[in-house]
Amino acid sequence: MTITLFHHPFSRAAGVLWALEEIGEPYELRHVDMPKGAHKTGEVIALNPMGKLPTLIDGDAVVTESAAIALYLADRYAPGRLAPALDDPRRGTYFRWVLFAPSVIEPGAMAKAGGWEYRPGAAGWGEHDAMLKTIDHAIAGREYLLGDMFSIADVVFGGTLRYMVQFKMMTPSTEVQSYLDRLGARPALQRADARNAASVQEHGLAT
Ligand SMILES: N[C@@H](CCC(=O)N[C@@H](CS)C(=O)NCC(=O)O)C(=O)O
C-alpha cells in the first residue's frame, strides 16, 4: 500500500510533498492536469467534491486540506518525531500554529494583497499588523515553533510563510527570513523542491 498524492507542482500539493519527504514513507505522485480542468472531473472530484488539490489517499483514508494531511501523516507515521506525543503539553502550541496558517495567514495575506474590504473584528484573520506581529511572536528566539523540536507544524506554518514570501504577498521580517533560511537548509525540503522542479520539467510547465 503506497500513499498517493494527487499533485500539480503549482498547487498546495507542492507543500504536502515536503511533508511526505519529512515523513520518509514511500509515496507516489499522480499528476493532475489542472490547466485542463482534470481536478474537476474523474478521480479527484469523486474523492474530493471541492475538486481541489492536494488530495491524498492512504489505503481507505482520503484526506484533503493541506494542514489536515500534514497532521494525519505526522500522527500516523511519525508520532513523537514530527508530532508531539498525545500527552505532551507542546501539542497545544503545535495545533495553535498548524491552524493559524490556513485560518489566519492565508486569508490575511490574500485580503491584504487583494485589497479586500472586511471588518477585522468579524473576520477570523483579524488585523494584518497583528497577524505579522503574531508570526514573529511564534518564532522569536526559537529555532522552530516548538523550540528545538522540528515538527510538522513547521512544514505547515513555515511552508505557508515561504509561499507568501515567494509570491510577494508578504515581506519577511528578519525573524521570518532567518526561520525560512533554517527551513530551507533541511534536506527533506530540498528533495521536495527538486521533485516539484522535476515535475515542472516532466510536464512541460516551465515558462
Ligand atoms: N484549503 C485547501 C485549499 C486547496 C486549494 O485551494 N487548492 C488549489 C490549488 S493550490 C486548487 O485546487 N484550486 C483549483 C480550483 O479550486 O479550481 C488546502 O489547504 O488544501
Short mmCIF file of C-alpha atoms and ligand atoms in Angstrom, two decimals:
data_model
loop_
_atom_site.label_atom_id
_atom_site.label_comp_id
_atom_site.label_asym_id
_atom_site.label_seq_id
_atom_site.Cartn_x
_atom_site.Cartn_y
_atom_site.Cartn_z
CA MET A 1 0.00 0.00 0.00
CA THR A 2 1.55 3.25 -1.12
CA ILE A 3 0.47 6.74 -0.19
CA THR A 4 -0.76 8.58 -3.29
CA LEU A 5 -0.74 12.34 -3.60
CA PHE A 6 -2.76 13.95 -6.39
CA HIS A 7 -0.30 16.60 -7.37
CA HIS A 8 0.43 19.60 -9.52
CA PRO A 9 3.69 21.44 -8.85
CA PHE A 10 1.98 24.86 -8.91
CA SER A 11 -0.56 23.92 -6.26
CA ARG A 12 -0.56 23.49 -2.49
CA ALA A 13 0.23 19.84 -3.18
CA ALA A 14 3.82 21.07 -3.66
CA GLY A 15 3.88 21.85 0.07
CA VAL A 16 2.46 18.45 1.00
CA LEU A 17 5.38 16.93 -0.88
CA TRP A 18 7.66 18.48 1.75
CA ALA A 19 5.61 16.82 4.50
CA LEU A 20 5.94 13.48 2.69
CA GLU A 21 9.69 13.89 2.38
CA GLU A 22 9.97 14.64 6.10
CA ILE A 23 7.83 11.58 6.91
CA GLY A 24 10.03 9.30 4.81
CA GLU A 25 7.39 6.71 3.84
CA PRO A 26 7.13 5.58 0.20
CA TYR A 27 4.67 7.62 -1.81
CA GLU A 28 3.69 8.23 -5.39
CA LEU A 29 2.58 11.37 -7.14
CA ARG A 30 -0.34 11.33 -9.53
CA HIS A 31 -0.11 14.35 -11.80
CA VAL A 32 -3.38 16.21 -12.28
CA ASP A 33 -3.56 18.38 -15.36
CA MET A 34 -5.10 21.40 -13.64
CA PRO A 35 -4.94 23.77 -16.62
CA LYS A 36 -7.13 21.24 -18.48
CA GLY A 37 -9.52 21.07 -15.51
CA ALA A 38 -8.69 17.46 -14.63
CA HIS A 39 -9.28 18.24 -10.94
CA LYS A 40 -12.95 18.95 -11.70
CA THR A 41 -13.62 15.53 -13.23
CA GLY A 42 -12.88 11.84 -12.67
CA GLU A 43 -10.96 10.56 -9.70
CA VAL A 44 -10.23 13.86 -7.93
CA ILE A 45 -13.82 15.12 -7.88
CA ALA A 46 -15.02 11.66 -6.82
CA LEU A 47 -12.65 11.74 -3.85
CA ASN A 48 -12.91 15.44 -3.08
CA PRO A 49 -16.14 17.22 -4.06
CA MET A 50 -14.25 20.53 -3.75
CA GLY A 51 -12.30 19.50 -6.87
CA LYS A 52 -9.09 20.80 -5.32
CA LEU A 53 -5.52 19.72 -4.70
CA PRO A 54 -3.97 18.47 -2.56
CA THR A 55 -5.95 15.28 -2.20
CA LEU A 56 -4.19 12.29 -0.67
CA ILE A 57 -5.14 8.63 -0.38
CA ASP A 58 -3.60 6.17 2.02
CA GLY A 59 -5.36 2.82 1.84
CA ASP A 60 -9.01 3.57 2.59
CA ALA A 61 -8.25 7.01 4.01
CA VAL A 62 -8.95 10.03 1.82
CA VAL A 63 -7.50 13.23 3.24
CA THR A 64 -7.83 16.74 1.87
CA GLU A 65 -6.83 20.17 3.24
CA SER A 66 -3.06 20.64 3.37
CA ALA A 67 -2.91 21.14 7.13
CA ALA A 68 -5.11 18.10 7.81
CA ILE A 69 -2.94 15.97 5.52
CA ALA A 70 0.21 17.05 7.35
CA LEU A 71 -1.32 16.36 10.78
CA TYR A 72 -2.59 12.97 9.59
CA LEU A 73 0.78 11.92 8.20
CA ALA A 74 2.69 13.01 11.30
CA ASP A 75 0.33 11.23 13.71
CA ARG A 76 0.22 8.09 11.61
CA TYR A 77 3.85 7.76 10.55
CA ALA A 78 5.99 9.93 12.81
CA PRO A 79 4.41 10.22 16.28
CA GLY A 80 6.90 11.62 18.75
CA ARG A 81 9.24 12.57 15.90
CA LEU A 82 7.22 15.08 13.83
CA ALA A 83 4.20 15.32 16.17
CA PRO A 84 4.48 15.71 19.93
CA ALA A 85 3.09 12.72 21.85
CA LEU A 86 -0.60 12.86 22.83
CA ASP A 87 0.22 13.71 26.44
CA ASP A 88 2.90 16.27 25.57
CA PRO A 89 1.74 19.78 26.53
CA ARG A 90 3.55 21.14 23.46
CA ARG A 91 0.61 19.79 21.46
CA GLY A 92 -1.27 22.98 22.31
CA THR A 93 1.40 25.11 20.65
CA TYR A 94 1.64 22.59 17.82
CA PHE A 95 -2.06 22.80 16.95
CA ARG A 96 -2.11 26.53 17.51
CA TRP A 97 0.35 27.25 14.71
CA VAL A 98 -0.79 24.49 12.36
CA LEU A 99 -4.28 26.00 12.40
CA PHE A 100 -3.05 29.60 12.36
CA ALA A 101 -1.57 29.06 8.89
CA PRO A 102 -4.74 28.29 6.87
CA SER A 103 -7.17 30.20 9.07
CA VAL A 104 -5.22 33.42 9.63
CA ILE A 105 -2.07 33.71 7.48
CA GLU A 106 -3.59 32.56 4.18
CA PRO A 107 -6.75 34.68 4.20
CA GLY A 108 -4.96 37.56 5.94
CA ALA A 109 -2.24 37.76 3.28
CA MET A 110 -4.78 37.34 0.49
CA ALA A 111 -7.03 40.03 1.93
CA LYS A 112 -4.12 42.43 2.06
CA ALA A 113 -2.84 41.58 -1.43
CA GLY A 114 -6.34 41.73 -2.93
CA GLY A 115 -7.39 44.89 -1.08
CA TRP A 116 -10.45 43.13 0.35
CA GLU A 117 -12.85 45.17 2.41
CA TYR A 118 -13.69 43.42 5.66
CA ARG A 119 -14.31 44.06 9.34
CA PRO A 120 -11.24 42.81 11.26
CA GLY A 121 -13.32 42.24 14.37
CA ALA A 122 -15.61 39.87 12.50
CA ALA A 123 -13.11 38.22 10.12
CA GLY A 124 -11.19 35.38 11.76
CA TRP A 125 -7.88 36.58 10.37
CA GLY A 126 -8.20 40.00 12.03
CA GLU A 127 -5.81 42.92 11.58
CA HIS A 128 -2.90 42.44 9.19
CA ASP A 129 -0.37 44.08 11.51
CA ALA A 130 -1.49 41.91 14.41
CA MET A 131 -1.04 38.84 12.19
CA LEU A 132 2.53 39.86 11.31
CA LYS A 133 3.36 40.50 14.97
CA THR A 134 1.89 37.14 15.91
CA ILE A 135 4.00 35.35 13.30
CA ASP A 136 7.16 36.95 14.75
CA HIS A 137 5.97 36.08 18.25
CA ALA A 138 5.59 32.41 17.23
CA ILE A 139 9.20 32.07 16.13
CA ALA A 140 11.08 34.75 18.09
CA GLY A 141 14.10 33.34 19.91
CA ARG A 142 13.34 29.79 18.80
CA GLU A 143 14.85 27.50 16.23
CA TYR A 144 11.46 26.02 15.40
CA LEU A 145 7.88 26.59 16.58
CA LEU A 146 8.39 24.05 19.37
CA GLY A 147 11.83 25.30 20.32
CA ASP A 148 14.49 22.78 19.39
CA MET A 149 11.95 20.21 18.14
CA PHE A 150 11.22 20.46 14.43
CA SER A 151 7.66 19.27 13.78
CA ILE A 152 5.11 19.07 11.02
CA ALA A 153 3.80 22.40 12.36
CA ASP A 154 6.91 23.98 10.82
CA VAL A 155 6.04 22.39 7.48
CA VAL A 156 2.53 23.86 7.54
CA PHE A 157 3.30 27.25 9.13
CA GLY A 158 6.74 27.66 7.54
CA GLY A 159 5.52 26.37 4.18
CA THR A 160 2.73 28.95 4.20
CA LEU A 161 5.19 31.75 5.02
CA ARG A 162 7.53 30.53 2.32
CA TYR A 163 4.75 30.63 -0.26
CA MET A 164 3.59 34.09 0.81
CA VAL A 165 7.13 35.48 0.64
CA GLN A 166 7.87 33.76 -2.69
CA PHE A 167 4.76 35.26 -4.29
CA LYS A 168 5.41 38.67 -2.72
CA MET A 169 2.29 38.57 -0.61
CA MET A 170 4.41 39.19 2.47
CA THR A 171 7.66 40.99 3.19
CA PRO A 172 9.65 38.83 5.59
CA SER A 173 10.82 40.32 8.88
CA THR A 174 14.35 39.46 9.99
CA GLU A 175 12.87 36.76 12.26
CA VAL A 176 10.84 35.27 9.42
CA GLN A 177 13.75 35.34 6.98
CA SER A 178 16.12 33.55 9.34
CA TYR A 179 13.42 30.97 10.16
CA LEU A 180 12.87 30.39 6.42
CA ASP A 181 16.63 30.05 5.91
CA ARG A 182 16.75 27.37 8.63
CA LEU A 183 13.88 25.51 7.00
CA GLY A 184 15.48 25.86 3.57
CA ALA A 185 18.57 24.03 4.84
CA ARG A 186 16.54 20.89 5.57
CA PRO A 187 17.38 18.04 3.18
CA ALA A 188 13.71 16.98 3.02
CA LEU A 189 12.67 20.43 1.81
CA GLN A 190 15.45 20.42 -0.74
CA ARG A 191 14.32 16.99 -2.00
CA ALA A 192 10.73 18.22 -2.21
CA ASP A 193 11.81 21.31 -4.16
CA ALA A 194 13.80 19.10 -6.54
CA ARG A 195 10.85 16.77 -7.05
CA ASN A 196 8.49 19.66 -7.72
CA ALA A 197 11.01 21.11 -10.18
CA ALA A 198 11.30 17.72 -11.90
CA SER A 199 7.51 17.63 -12.23
CA VAL A 200 7.57 21.09 -13.85
CA GLN A 201 10.06 19.80 -16.42
CA GLU A 202 8.35 16.45 -16.97
CA HIS A 203 5.00 18.08 -17.70
CA GLY A 204 6.37 20.91 -19.81
CA LEU A 205 5.31 23.62 -17.36
CA ALA A 206 8.49 25.68 -17.37
CA THR A 207 7.92 29.24 -18.57
N1 LIG B 1 -7.89 24.72 1.86
C1 LIG B 1 -7.27 23.92 0.84
C2 LIG B 1 -7.09 24.76 -0.40
C3 LIG B 1 -6.86 23.91 -1.61
C4 LIG B 1 -6.80 24.75 -2.86
O1 LIG B 1 -7.38 25.84 -2.96
N2 LIG B 1 -6.09 24.26 -3.86
C5 LIG B 1 -5.97 24.95 -5.11
C6 LIG B 1 -4.57 24.79 -5.68
S1 LIG B 1 -3.35 25.46 -4.61
C7 LIG B 1 -6.90 24.33 -6.13
O2 LIG B 1 -7.03 23.12 -6.19
N3 LIG B 1 -7.50 25.15 -6.97
C8 LIG B 1 -8.27 24.71 -8.07
C9 LIG B 1 -9.70 25.11 -8.03
O3 LIG B 1 -10.21 25.46 -6.98
O4 LIG B 1 -10.31 25.04 -9.09
C10 LIG B 1 -5.94 23.37 1.34
O5 LIG B 1 -5.31 23.99 2.20
O6 LIG B 1 -5.51 22.30 0.89
#
